Tab-separated table of C-alpha atoms in Angstrom:
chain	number	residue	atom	x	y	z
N	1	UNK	CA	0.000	0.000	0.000
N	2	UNK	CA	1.350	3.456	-1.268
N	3	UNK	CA	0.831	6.645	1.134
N	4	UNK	CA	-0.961	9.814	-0.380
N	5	UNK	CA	1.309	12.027	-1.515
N	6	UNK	CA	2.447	14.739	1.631
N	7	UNK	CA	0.647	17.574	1.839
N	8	UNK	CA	0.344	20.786	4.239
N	9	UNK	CA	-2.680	21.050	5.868
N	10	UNK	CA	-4.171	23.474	7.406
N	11	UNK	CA	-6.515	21.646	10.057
N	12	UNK	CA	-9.288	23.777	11.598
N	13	UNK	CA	-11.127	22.241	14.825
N	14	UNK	CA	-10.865	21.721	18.678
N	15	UNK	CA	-7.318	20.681	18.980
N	16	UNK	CA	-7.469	19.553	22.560
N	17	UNK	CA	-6.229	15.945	23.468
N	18	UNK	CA	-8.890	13.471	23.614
N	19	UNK	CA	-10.777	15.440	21.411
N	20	UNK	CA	-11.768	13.162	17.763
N	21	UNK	CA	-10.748	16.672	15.649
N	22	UNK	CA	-7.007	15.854	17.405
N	23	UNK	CA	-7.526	12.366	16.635
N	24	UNK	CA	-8.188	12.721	13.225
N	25	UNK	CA	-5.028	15.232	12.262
N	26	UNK	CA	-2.674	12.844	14.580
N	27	UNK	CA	-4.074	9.940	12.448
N	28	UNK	CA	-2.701	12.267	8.977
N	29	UNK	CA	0.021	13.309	10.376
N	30	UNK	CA	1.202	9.362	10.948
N	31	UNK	CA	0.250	9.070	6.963
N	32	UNK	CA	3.109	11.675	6.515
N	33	UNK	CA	0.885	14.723	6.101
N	34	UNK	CA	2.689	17.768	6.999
N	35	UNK	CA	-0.579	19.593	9.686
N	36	UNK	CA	-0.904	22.731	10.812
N	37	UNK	CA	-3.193	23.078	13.916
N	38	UNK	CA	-5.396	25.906	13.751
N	39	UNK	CA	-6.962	25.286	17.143
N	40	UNK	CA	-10.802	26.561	17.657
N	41	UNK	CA	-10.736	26.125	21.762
N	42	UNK	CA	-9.073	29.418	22.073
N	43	UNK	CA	-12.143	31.039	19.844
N	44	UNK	CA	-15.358	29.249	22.615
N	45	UNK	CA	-17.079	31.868	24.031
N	46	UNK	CA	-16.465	31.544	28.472
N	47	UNK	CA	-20.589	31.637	28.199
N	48	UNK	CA	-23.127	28.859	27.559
N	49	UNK	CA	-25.519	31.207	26.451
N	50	UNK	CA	-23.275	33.180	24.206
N	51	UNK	CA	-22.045	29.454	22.870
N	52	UNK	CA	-25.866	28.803	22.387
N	53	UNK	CA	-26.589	31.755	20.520
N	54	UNK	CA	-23.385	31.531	17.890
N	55	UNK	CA	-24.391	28.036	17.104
N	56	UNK	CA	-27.606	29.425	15.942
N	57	UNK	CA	-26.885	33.324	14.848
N	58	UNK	CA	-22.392	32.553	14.284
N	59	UNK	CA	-22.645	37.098	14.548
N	60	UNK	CA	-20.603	38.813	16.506
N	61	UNK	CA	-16.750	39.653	17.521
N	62	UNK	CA	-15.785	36.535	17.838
N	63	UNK	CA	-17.009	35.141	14.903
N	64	UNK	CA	-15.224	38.419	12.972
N	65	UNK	CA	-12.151	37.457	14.624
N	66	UNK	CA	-11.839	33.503	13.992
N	67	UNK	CA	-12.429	34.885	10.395
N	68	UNK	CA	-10.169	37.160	10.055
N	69	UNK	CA	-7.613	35.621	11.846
N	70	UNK	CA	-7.916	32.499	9.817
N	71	UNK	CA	-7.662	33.937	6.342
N	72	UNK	CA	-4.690	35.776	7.992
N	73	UNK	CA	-3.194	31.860	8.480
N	74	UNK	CA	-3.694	30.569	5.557
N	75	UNK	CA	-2.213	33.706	3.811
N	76	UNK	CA	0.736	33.289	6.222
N	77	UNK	CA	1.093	29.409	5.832
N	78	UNK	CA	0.131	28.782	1.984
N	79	UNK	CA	-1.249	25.540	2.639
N	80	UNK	CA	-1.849	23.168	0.199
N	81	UNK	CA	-5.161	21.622	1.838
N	82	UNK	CA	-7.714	23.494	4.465
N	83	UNK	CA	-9.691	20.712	6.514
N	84	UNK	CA	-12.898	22.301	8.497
N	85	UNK	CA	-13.966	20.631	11.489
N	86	UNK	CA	-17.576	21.425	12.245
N	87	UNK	CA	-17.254	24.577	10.013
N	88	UNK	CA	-20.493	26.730	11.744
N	89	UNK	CA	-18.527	29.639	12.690
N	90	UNK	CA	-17.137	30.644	9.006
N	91	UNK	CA	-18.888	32.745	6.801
N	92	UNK	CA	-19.083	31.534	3.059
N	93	UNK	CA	-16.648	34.228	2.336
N	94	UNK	CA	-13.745	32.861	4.421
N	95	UNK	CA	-14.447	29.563	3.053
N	96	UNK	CA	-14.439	31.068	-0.240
């Protein structure tokens, strides 16, 4: 069996240990993918209720910041593959 070909990717999700988003890059990075964590913990909001309303409405600074700052990553890291996680809290122009 032949590996995929290597490839830097950006990986976008909750990067905490246990967690299957961790699981899954750990299991690429053992196929020889170069990954770039782009860890979403750091973005929750400390609030259930704030949590509760992004899921439904993603509005707001925070949301505006996990954008921006992503774009700003993959400008700075050129990678060759983005993987999304549970993508809710990107607008379609990000993704774009």
């Amino acid at each position: 069996m032949s590996l995929p070909r290597k490839r830097r990717i950006l990986y976008i999700g909750n990067m905490d240990s246990g967690m299957t988003s961790a699981q899954r890059a750990k299991a690429l990075a053992r196929l020889g993918q170069d990954i770039i964590p782009f860890n979403l913990r750091s973005y929750h909001p400390r609030s259930r209720l704030v949590a509760r309303i992004r899921y439904y409405a993603p509005v707001g600074p925070l949301i505006r910041r996990v954008n921006r700052d992503l774009i700003d990553e993959v400008r700075r890291q050129r990678p060759d593959v983005v993987w999304f996680e549970k993508p809710i809290v990107f607008t379609p122009a990000t993704v774009r």
